[in-house]
Coordinates of C-alpha atoms and ligand atoms in Angstrom, one line a residue:
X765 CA 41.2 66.6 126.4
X766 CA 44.3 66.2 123.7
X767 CA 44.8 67.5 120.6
X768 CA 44.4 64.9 118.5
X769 CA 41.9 62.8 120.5
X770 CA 41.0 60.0 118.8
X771 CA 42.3 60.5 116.0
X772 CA 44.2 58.2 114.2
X773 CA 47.8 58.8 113.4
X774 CA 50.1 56.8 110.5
X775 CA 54.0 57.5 110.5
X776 CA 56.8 56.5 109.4
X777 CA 60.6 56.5 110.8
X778 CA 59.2 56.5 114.3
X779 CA 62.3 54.5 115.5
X780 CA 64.4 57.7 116.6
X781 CA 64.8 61.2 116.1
X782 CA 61.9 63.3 115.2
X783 CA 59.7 60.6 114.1
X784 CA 59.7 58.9 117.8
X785 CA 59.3 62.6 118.8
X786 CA 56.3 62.9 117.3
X787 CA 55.0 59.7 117.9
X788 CA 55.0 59.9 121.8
X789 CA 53.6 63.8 121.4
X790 CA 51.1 62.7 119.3
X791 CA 49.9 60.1 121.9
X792 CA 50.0 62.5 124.7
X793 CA 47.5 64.6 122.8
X794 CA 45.1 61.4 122.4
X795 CA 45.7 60.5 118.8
X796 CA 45.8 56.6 118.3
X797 CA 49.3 56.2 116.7
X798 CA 50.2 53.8 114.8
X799 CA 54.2 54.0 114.8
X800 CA 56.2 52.4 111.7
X801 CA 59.8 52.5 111.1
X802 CA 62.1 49.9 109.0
X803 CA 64.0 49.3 112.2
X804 CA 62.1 46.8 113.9
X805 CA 64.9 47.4 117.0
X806 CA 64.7 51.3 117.7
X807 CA 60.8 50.8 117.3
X808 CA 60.6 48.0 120.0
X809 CA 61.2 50.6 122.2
X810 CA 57.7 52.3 121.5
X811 CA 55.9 49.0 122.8
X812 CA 53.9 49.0 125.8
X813 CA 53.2 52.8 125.3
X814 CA 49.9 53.8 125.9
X815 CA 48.0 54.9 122.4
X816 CA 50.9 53.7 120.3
X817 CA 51.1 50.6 118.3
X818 CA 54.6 49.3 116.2
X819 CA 54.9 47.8 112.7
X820 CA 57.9 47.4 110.7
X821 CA 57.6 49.0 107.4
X822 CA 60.0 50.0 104.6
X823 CA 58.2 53.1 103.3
X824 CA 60.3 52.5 99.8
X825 CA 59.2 49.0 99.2
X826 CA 55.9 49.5 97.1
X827 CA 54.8 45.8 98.1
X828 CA 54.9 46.3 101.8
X829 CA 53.4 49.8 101.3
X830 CA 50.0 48.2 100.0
X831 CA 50.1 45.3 102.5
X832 CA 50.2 47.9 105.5
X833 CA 48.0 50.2 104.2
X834 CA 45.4 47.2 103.5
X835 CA 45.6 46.9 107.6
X836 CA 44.7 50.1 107.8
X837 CA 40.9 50.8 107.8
X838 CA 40.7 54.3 108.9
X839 CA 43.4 57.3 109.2
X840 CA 43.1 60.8 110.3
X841 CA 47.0 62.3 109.5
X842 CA 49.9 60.7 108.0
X843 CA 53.4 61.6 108.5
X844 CA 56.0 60.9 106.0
X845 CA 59.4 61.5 108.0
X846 CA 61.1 59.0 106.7
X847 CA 64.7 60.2 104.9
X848 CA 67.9 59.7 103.8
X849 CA 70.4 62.2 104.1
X850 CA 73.5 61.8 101.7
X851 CA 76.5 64.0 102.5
X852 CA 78.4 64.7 99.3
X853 CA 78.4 66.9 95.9
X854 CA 77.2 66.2 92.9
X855 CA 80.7 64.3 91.7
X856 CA 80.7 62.5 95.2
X857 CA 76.9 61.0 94.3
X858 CA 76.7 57.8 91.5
X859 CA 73.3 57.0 90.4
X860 CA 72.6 54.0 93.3
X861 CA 73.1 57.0 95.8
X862 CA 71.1 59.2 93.7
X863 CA 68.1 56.4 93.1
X864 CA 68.0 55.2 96.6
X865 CA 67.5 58.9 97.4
X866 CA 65.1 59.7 95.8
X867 CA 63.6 56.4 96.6
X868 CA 63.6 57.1 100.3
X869 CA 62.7 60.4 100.3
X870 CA 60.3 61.2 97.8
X871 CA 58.9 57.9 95.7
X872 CA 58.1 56.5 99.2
X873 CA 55.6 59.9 99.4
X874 CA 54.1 58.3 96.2
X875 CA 53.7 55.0 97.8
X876 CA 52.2 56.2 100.9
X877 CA 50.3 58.9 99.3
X878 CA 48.8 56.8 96.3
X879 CA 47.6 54.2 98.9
X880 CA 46.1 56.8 101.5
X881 CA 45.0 59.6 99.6
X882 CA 42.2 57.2 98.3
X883 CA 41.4 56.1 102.7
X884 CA 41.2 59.8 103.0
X885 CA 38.7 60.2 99.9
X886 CA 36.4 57.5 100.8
X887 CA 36.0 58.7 104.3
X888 CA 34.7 62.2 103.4
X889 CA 35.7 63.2 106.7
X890 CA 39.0 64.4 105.0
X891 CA 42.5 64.8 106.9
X892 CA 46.1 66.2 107.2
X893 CA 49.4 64.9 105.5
X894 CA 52.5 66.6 107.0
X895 CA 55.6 65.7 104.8
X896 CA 59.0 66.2 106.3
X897 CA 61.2 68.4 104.1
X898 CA 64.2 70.6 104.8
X899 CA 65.8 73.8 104.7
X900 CA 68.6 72.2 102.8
X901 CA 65.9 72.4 99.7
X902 CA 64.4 74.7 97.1
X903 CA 64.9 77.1 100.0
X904 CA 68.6 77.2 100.7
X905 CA 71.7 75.1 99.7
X906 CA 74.3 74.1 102.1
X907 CA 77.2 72.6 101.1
X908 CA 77.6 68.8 100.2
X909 CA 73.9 68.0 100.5
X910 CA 73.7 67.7 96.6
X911 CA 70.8 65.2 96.1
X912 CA 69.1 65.7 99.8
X913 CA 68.6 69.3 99.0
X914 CA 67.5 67.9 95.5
X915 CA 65.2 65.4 97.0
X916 CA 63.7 68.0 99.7
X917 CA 62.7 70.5 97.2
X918 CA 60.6 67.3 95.6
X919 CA 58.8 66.8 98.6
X920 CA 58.0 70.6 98.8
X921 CA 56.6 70.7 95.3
X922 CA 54.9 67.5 95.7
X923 CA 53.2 68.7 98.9
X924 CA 51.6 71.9 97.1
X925 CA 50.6 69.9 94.0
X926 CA 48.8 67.6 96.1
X927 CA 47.3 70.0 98.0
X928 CA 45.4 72.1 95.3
X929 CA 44.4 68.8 93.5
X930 CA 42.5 67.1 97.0
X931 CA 41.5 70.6 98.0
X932 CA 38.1 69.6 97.6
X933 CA 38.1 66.0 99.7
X934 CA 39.1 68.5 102.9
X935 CA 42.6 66.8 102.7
X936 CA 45.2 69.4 103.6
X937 CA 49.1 69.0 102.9
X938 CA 52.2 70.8 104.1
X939 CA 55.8 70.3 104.4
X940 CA 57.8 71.0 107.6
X941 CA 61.6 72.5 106.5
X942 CA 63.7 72.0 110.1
X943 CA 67.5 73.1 110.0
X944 CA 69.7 71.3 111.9
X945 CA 68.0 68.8 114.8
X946 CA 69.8 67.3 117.2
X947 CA 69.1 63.7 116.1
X948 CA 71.1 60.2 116.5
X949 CA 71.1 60.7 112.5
X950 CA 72.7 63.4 112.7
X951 CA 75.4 63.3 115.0
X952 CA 76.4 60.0 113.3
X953 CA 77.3 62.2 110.5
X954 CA 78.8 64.6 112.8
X955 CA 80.8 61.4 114.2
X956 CA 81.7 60.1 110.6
X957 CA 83.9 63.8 109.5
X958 CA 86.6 62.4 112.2
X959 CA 86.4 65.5 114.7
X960 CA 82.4 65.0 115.8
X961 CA 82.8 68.0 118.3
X962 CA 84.3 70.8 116.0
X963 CA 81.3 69.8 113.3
X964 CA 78.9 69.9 115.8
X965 CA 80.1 73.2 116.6
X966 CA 80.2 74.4 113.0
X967 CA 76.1 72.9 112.9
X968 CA 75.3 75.2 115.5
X969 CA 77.0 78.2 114.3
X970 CA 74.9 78.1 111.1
X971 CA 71.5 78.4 113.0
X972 CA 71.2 82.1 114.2
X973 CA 69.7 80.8 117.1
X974 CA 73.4 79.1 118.0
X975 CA 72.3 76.2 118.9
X976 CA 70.6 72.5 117.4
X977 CA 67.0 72.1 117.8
X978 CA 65.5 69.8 119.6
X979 CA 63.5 66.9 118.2
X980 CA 60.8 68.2 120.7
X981 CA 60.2 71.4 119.2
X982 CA 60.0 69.9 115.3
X983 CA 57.3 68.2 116.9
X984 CA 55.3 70.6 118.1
X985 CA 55.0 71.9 114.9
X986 CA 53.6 68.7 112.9
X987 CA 51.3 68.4 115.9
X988 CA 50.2 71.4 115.0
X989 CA 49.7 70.4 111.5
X990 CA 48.6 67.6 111.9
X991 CA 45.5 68.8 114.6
X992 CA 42.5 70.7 113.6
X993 CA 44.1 74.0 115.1
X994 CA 45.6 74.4 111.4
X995 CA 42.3 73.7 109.7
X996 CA 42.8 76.9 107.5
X997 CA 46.6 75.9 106.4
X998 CA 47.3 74.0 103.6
X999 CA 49.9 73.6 100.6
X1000 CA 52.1 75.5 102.8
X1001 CA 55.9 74.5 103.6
X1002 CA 57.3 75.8 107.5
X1003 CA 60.4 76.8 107.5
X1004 CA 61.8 76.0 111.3
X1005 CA 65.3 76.6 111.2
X1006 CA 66.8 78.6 113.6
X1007 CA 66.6 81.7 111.7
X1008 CA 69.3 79.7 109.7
X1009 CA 67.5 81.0 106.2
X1010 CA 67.2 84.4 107.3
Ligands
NAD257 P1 67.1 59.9 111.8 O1 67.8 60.1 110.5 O2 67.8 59.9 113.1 O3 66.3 58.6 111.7 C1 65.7 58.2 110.5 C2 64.7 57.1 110.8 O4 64.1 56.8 109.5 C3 65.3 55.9 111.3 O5 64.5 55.4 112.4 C4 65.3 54.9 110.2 O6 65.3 53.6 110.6 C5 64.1 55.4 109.4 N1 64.1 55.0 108.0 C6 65.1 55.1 107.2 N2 64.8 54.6 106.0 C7 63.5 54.1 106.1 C8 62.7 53.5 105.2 N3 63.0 53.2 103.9 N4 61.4 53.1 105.6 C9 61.1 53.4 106.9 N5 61.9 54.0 107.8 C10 63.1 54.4 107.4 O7 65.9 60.9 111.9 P2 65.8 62.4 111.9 O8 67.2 63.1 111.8 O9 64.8 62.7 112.9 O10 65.2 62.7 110.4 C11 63.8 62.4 110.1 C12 63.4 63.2 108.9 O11 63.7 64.6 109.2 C13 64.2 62.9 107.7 O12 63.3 62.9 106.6 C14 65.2 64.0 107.6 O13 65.7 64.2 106.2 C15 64.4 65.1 108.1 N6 65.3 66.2 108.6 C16 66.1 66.0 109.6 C17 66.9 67.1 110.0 C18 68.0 66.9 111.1 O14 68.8 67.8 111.3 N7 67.9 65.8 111.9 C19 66.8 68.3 109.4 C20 65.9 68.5 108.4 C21 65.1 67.5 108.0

């Protein structure tokens, strides 16, 4: 029997990285996933995998938001992973970059959350909502990640808010807080400083661990979340980082 056995499993930015990750652990373990990305390529390559079904959905559009949740009728866990990492300081970000993310990564949590929170409510049976944060946060700078880090700390302080205020409808809500993952994401911006190898190297060096994570072992953590096992945890955020914030 799996983990998440017939429960039913919303995420978004399920096209690659940690997202897809998740989405083929969280099938494994018998949830009934239902995989949503703004790529409608990457995702294609989901279909025809047992327990997993595709949408294309922009997490930021507010419109599309209510449409997909409306074709929802019932939801177990959500997984907001959808994100937008700009690299630059605060004079390298104008106020598009800035807007689009926080758009991305944090009004898209108000979308989803204003339209499932309510699901979740109505149900009585309650749930989980695992948010993805980061390191790179209200828990430790890095350099050039200006509004990510400004974003992410959002997303951590949104997560506890919402969980003392749905405390009592069994919802439960944590963040997840990965250091570096080795994702197609992020060796594109490895790729885009000119020398991809030397930055990978300098990524590495940063988690004490030496090396990147896997997208795998994010996973195993928001499975975790996301499955009764953590039934006791919530408003919590899970720092997984390679001992990088030690
Ligand atoms: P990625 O950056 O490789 O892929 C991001 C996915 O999100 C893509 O499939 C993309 O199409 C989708 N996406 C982007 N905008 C979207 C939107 N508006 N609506 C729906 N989908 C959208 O993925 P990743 O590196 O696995 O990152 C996933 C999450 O994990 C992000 O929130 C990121 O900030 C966070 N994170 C990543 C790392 C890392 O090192 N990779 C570390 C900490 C946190």
């Amino acid at each position: 029997m799996g983990r998440l056995n017939g429960k039913v499993f919303v995420l978004s930015a399920a096209g690659q990285g940690i997202g897809r990750a998740v989405a083929l652990m969280a099938a494994r373990e018998g949830a009934k996933v239902i995989a949503t990305d703004i790529n409608g390529e990457t995702l294609k390559e989901l279909n025809g995998v047992e327990g997993i079904e595709t949408r294309v959905l922009d997490v930021a559009n507010k419109e599309a938001v209510e449409q997909f949740a409306k074709s929802i009728p019932h939801i177990d866990i959500l997984f907001n992973c959808a994100g937008y990492v700009h690299d630059g300081t605060l004079l390298d970000c104008d106020e598009k970059t800035w807007d689009f993310s926080f758009n991305v990564n944090v009004k898209s949590l108000y979308y989803m959350c204003s339209q499932f929170v309510p699901k979740f409510i109505e149900q009585v049976t309650g749930g989980s909502v695992v948010n993805m944060a980061s390191v790179v946060s209200s828990i430790k700078a890095k350099q050039s990640r200006c509004v990510y880090a400004a974003t992410k700390a959002a997303v951590i302080g949104l997560t506890k808010s919402m969980a003392l205020d749905f405390v009592g409808h069994k919802i439960r809500f944590n963040s997840v807080c990965p250091g570096a993952v080795d994702t197609p994401s992020l060796r594109g911006r490895a790729a885009a400083r000119g020398d991809p190898e030397k930055t990978l190297e300098e990524f590495k060096s940063r988690q004490r661990l030496g090396r990147l994570a896997d997208a795998d072992e994010i996973a195993y953590l928001v499975i975790y979340l996301a499955s009764d096992e953590s039934s006791f945890v919530t408003g919590q955020e899970f720092i997984i980082d390679g001992g990088s914030s030690m």
